[in-house]
Coordinates of C-alpha atoms in Angstrom, one line a residue:
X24 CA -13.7 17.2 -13.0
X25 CA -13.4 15.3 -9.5
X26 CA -11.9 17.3 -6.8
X27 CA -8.2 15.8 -6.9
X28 CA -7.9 16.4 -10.7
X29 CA -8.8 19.8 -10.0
X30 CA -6.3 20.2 -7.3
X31 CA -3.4 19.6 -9.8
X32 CA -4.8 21.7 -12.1
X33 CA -4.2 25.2 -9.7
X34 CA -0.3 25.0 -9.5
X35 CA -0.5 25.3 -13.4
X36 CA -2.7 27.8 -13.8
X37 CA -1.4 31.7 -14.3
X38 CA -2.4 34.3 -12.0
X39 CA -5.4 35.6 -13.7
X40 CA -6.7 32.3 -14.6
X41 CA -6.5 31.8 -10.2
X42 CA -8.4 35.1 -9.7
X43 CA -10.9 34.0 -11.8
X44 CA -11.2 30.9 -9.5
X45 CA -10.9 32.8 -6.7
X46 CA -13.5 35.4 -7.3
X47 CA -16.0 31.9 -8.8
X48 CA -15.3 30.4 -4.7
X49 CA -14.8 34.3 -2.6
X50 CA -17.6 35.8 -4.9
X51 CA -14.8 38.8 -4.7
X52 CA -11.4 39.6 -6.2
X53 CA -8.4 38.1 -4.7
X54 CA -6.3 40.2 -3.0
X55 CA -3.9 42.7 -5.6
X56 CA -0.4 41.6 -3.4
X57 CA -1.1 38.0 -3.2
X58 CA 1.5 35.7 -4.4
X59 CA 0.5 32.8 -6.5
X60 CA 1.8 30.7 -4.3
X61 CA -0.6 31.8 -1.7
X62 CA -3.1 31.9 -3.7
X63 CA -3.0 28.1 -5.1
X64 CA -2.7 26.6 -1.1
X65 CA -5.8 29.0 -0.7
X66 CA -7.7 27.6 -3.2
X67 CA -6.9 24.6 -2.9
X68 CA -8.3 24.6 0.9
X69 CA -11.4 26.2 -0.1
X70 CA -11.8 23.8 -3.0
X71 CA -11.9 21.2 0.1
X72 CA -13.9 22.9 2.2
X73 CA -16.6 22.8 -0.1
X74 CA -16.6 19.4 -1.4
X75 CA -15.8 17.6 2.1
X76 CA -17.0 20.4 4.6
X77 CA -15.0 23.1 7.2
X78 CA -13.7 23.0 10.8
X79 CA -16.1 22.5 13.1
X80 CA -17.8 24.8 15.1
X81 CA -15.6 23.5 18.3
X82 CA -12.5 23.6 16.3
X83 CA -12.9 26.7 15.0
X84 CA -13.7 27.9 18.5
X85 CA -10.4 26.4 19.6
X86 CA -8.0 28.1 17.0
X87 CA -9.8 31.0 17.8
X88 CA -8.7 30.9 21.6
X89 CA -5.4 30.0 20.8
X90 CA -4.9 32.8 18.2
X91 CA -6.0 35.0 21.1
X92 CA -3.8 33.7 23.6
X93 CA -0.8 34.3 21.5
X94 CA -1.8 37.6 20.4
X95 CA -1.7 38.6 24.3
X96 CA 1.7 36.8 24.6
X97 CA 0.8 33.3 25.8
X98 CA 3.5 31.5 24.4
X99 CA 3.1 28.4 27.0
X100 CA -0.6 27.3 25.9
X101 CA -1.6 24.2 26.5
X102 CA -3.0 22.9 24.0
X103 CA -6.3 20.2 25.4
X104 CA -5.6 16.7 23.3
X105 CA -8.2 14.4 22.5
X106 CA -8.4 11.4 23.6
X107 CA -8.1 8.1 21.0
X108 CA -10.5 6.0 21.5
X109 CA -9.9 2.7 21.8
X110 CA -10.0 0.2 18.7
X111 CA -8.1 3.1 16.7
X112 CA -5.0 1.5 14.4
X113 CA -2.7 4.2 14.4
X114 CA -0.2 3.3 11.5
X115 CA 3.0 5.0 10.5
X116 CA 6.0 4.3 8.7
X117 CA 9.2 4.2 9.9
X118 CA 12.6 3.6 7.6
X119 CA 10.4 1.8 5.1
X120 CA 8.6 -0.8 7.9
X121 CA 5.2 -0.3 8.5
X122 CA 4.4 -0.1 12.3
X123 CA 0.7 -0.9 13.6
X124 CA -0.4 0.0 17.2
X125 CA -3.7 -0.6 18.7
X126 CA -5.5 1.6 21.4
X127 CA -6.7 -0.1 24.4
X128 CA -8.5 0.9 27.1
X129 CA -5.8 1.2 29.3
X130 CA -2.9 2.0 27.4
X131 CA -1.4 1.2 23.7
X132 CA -0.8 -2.1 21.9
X133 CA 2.4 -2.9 19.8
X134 CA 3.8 -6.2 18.6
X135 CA 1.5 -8.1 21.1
X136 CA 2.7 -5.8 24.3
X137 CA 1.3 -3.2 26.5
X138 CA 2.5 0.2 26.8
X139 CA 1.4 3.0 28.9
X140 CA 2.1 5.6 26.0
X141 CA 3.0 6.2 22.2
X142 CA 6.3 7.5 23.6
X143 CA 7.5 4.8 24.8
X144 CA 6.5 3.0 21.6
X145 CA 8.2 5.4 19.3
X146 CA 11.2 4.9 21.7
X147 CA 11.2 1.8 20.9
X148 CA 10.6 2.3 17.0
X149 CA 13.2 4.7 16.7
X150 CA 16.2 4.4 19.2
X151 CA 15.2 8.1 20.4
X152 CA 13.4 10.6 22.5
X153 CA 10.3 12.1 21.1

């Protein structure tokens, strides 16, 4: 069974048939107080994991200082962004239109203009402030 078959399958299944899953992926028994619910986006993830591989070791290192942070009351983190690199085709859709924008080296690319950022793009999109 390929990986997205299988991921319809859990929402479907009842709760011991998901412990049985769980303690085949943990190699231990599911938490007694788990809700299904939990359990299924659980799996699911882990299910994933496996076939397409985890956060990386710098992610994981990331989330791990942010946790932190916010467990000592760091509510204002900033949060380092990656940059794009240039060539990326960000597409989204917007009130059923699709929308294309290139990244540049300097700047963004939309509908054969150059912007400085994606918010003034979306601005554009949109009619609003994002």
């Amino acid at each position: 069974m390929d990986v997205s078959e299988l991921l319809k399958t859990l929402p479907g299944m009842d709760k011991p048939a998901l412990c049985r899953k769980w303690q085949e992926l943990f190699n231990k028994t599911a938490p007694k107080h788990l809700r299904k619910e939990f359990m299924v986006r659980i799996l699911a993830y882990k299910i994933q994991e496996n076939v397409f591989g985890g956060l990386s070791t710098t992610t994981r290192r990331r989330l791990r200082q942010i946790a932190i942070s916010l467990e000592n009351g760091n509510s204002k983190l900033k949060v380092d962004q990656r940059p794009i690199k240039p060539g990326t085709r960000l597409i989204r859709e917007w009130r059923g239109k699709t929308h294309t924008v290139s990244v540049a080296e300097t700047g963004f690319e939309f509908q054969g203009s150059r912007y400085r950022s994606l918010s003034e793009i979306a601005r554009l999109i949109t009619g609003t402030r994002w």
